[in-house]
Short mmCIF file of C-alpha atoms in Angstrom, two decimals:
data_model
loop_
_atom_site.label_atom_id
_atom_site.label_comp_id
_atom_site.label_asym_id
_atom_site.label_seq_id
_atom_site.Cartn_x
_atom_site.Cartn_y
_atom_site.Cartn_z
CA MET A 1 73.96 -51.23 -18.22
CA SER A 2 74.07 -47.55 -17.13
CA SER A 3 72.75 -46.28 -13.82
CA ASP A 4 69.91 -44.87 -15.67
CA ASP A 5 68.75 -48.14 -17.25
CA LEU A 6 65.73 -50.14 -16.00
CA PRO A 7 66.89 -53.30 -14.19
CA PHE A 8 65.55 -56.33 -15.65
CA PHE A 9 63.96 -57.45 -12.49
CA GLN A 10 61.76 -54.20 -12.49
CA ALA A 11 60.84 -54.75 -16.02
CA ALA A 12 59.52 -58.23 -14.86
CA GLN A 13 57.91 -56.64 -11.94
CA LEU A 14 56.02 -54.27 -14.28
CA LYS A 15 54.71 -56.93 -16.58
CA ASN A 16 53.61 -59.03 -13.52
CA LEU A 17 52.00 -56.06 -11.83
CA LEU A 18 49.90 -55.41 -15.19
CA ASN A 19 48.91 -59.05 -15.19
CA ASP A 20 47.87 -58.85 -11.36
CA VAL A 21 45.70 -55.84 -11.76
CA ARG A 22 43.98 -57.21 -14.84
CA ALA A 23 43.42 -60.49 -13.06
CA LEU A 24 42.01 -58.94 -9.95
CA ALA A 25 39.81 -56.62 -11.89
CA ALA A 26 38.38 -59.51 -13.84
CA GLN A 27 38.06 -61.72 -10.67
CA LYS A 28 36.03 -58.87 -8.83
CA ARG A 29 34.22 -58.12 -12.10
CA LEU A 30 35.50 -54.54 -12.04
CA GLU A 31 36.88 -54.18 -15.47
CA ALA A 32 34.19 -51.88 -16.70
CA VAL A 33 34.58 -49.72 -13.62
CA PHE A 34 38.36 -49.42 -13.78
CA GLU A 35 38.49 -49.49 -17.66
CA VAL A 36 40.15 -46.08 -17.98
CA GLU A 37 42.76 -46.84 -15.24
CA LEU A 38 43.63 -50.32 -16.59
CA PHE A 39 44.10 -48.87 -20.05
CA GLY A 40 46.22 -46.02 -18.86
CA PHE A 41 48.43 -48.27 -16.84
CA ALA A 42 48.86 -50.79 -19.69
CA GLN A 43 49.82 -47.86 -21.93
CA GLU A 44 52.27 -46.60 -19.35
CA VAL A 45 53.94 -50.15 -19.06
CA ALA A 46 54.18 -50.37 -22.88
CA ALA A 47 55.76 -47.03 -22.83
CA VAL A 48 58.20 -47.76 -20.26
CA LEU A 49 59.26 -51.17 -21.75
CA ALA A 50 59.80 -49.42 -25.13
CA ALA A 51 62.04 -46.75 -23.70
CA PRO A 52 63.02 -48.01 -20.17
CA THR A 53 64.70 -45.81 -17.68
CA ARG A 54 64.90 -46.32 -13.97
CA ASP A 55 62.94 -43.13 -13.25
CA THR A 56 59.91 -43.98 -15.37
CA GLY A 57 60.07 -47.69 -14.32
CA GLU A 58 59.86 -46.75 -10.64
CA ALA A 59 57.03 -44.24 -11.44
CA ALA A 60 55.08 -46.84 -13.25
CA LEU A 61 55.61 -49.46 -10.43
CA ARG A 62 54.35 -46.91 -7.91
CA GLU A 63 51.12 -46.12 -10.14
CA GLY A 64 50.52 -49.90 -10.49
CA ARG A 65 50.77 -50.69 -6.78
CA ALA A 66 48.34 -47.76 -6.13
CA LEU A 67 45.97 -49.30 -8.71
CA LEU A 68 46.19 -52.71 -7.29
CA GLN A 69 45.52 -51.32 -3.94
CA LYS A 70 42.42 -49.37 -5.10
CA LEU A 71 41.16 -52.77 -6.81
CA LYS A 72 41.78 -54.60 -3.46
CA ASP A 73 39.74 -51.94 -1.65
CA ALA A 74 37.00 -51.89 -4.03
CA PRO A 75 33.78 -54.14 -3.40
CA ASP A 76 33.44 -57.15 -5.32
CA LYS A 77 30.51 -56.75 -7.89
CA SER A 78 29.57 -60.26 -7.59
CA ASP A 79 29.30 -59.93 -3.67
CA SER A 80 25.68 -60.67 -2.69
CA GLN A 81 25.90 -57.94 0.13
CA LEU A 82 26.61 -55.35 -2.66
CA LEU A 83 23.56 -56.65 -4.65
CA MET A 84 21.12 -56.27 -1.63
CA ARG A 85 21.96 -52.69 -0.97
#
């Protein structure tokens, strides 16, 4: 493995992060709101895994973590307080 190769644990982190953002979006019923972001991140993960490099892997992890944080910060669509506003 050269120094530019994506470490196996980062590939696993990317796959898990993709599953986490999808699961959180589904749990909060925000798939439609974040549809473009979820699709874009899934495409980025697929591209990184098809041609893995350390730089692209780290960039995808940063993007995925930012998306996960946006989902955490977003209000839950099934929240009764949101429905009353």
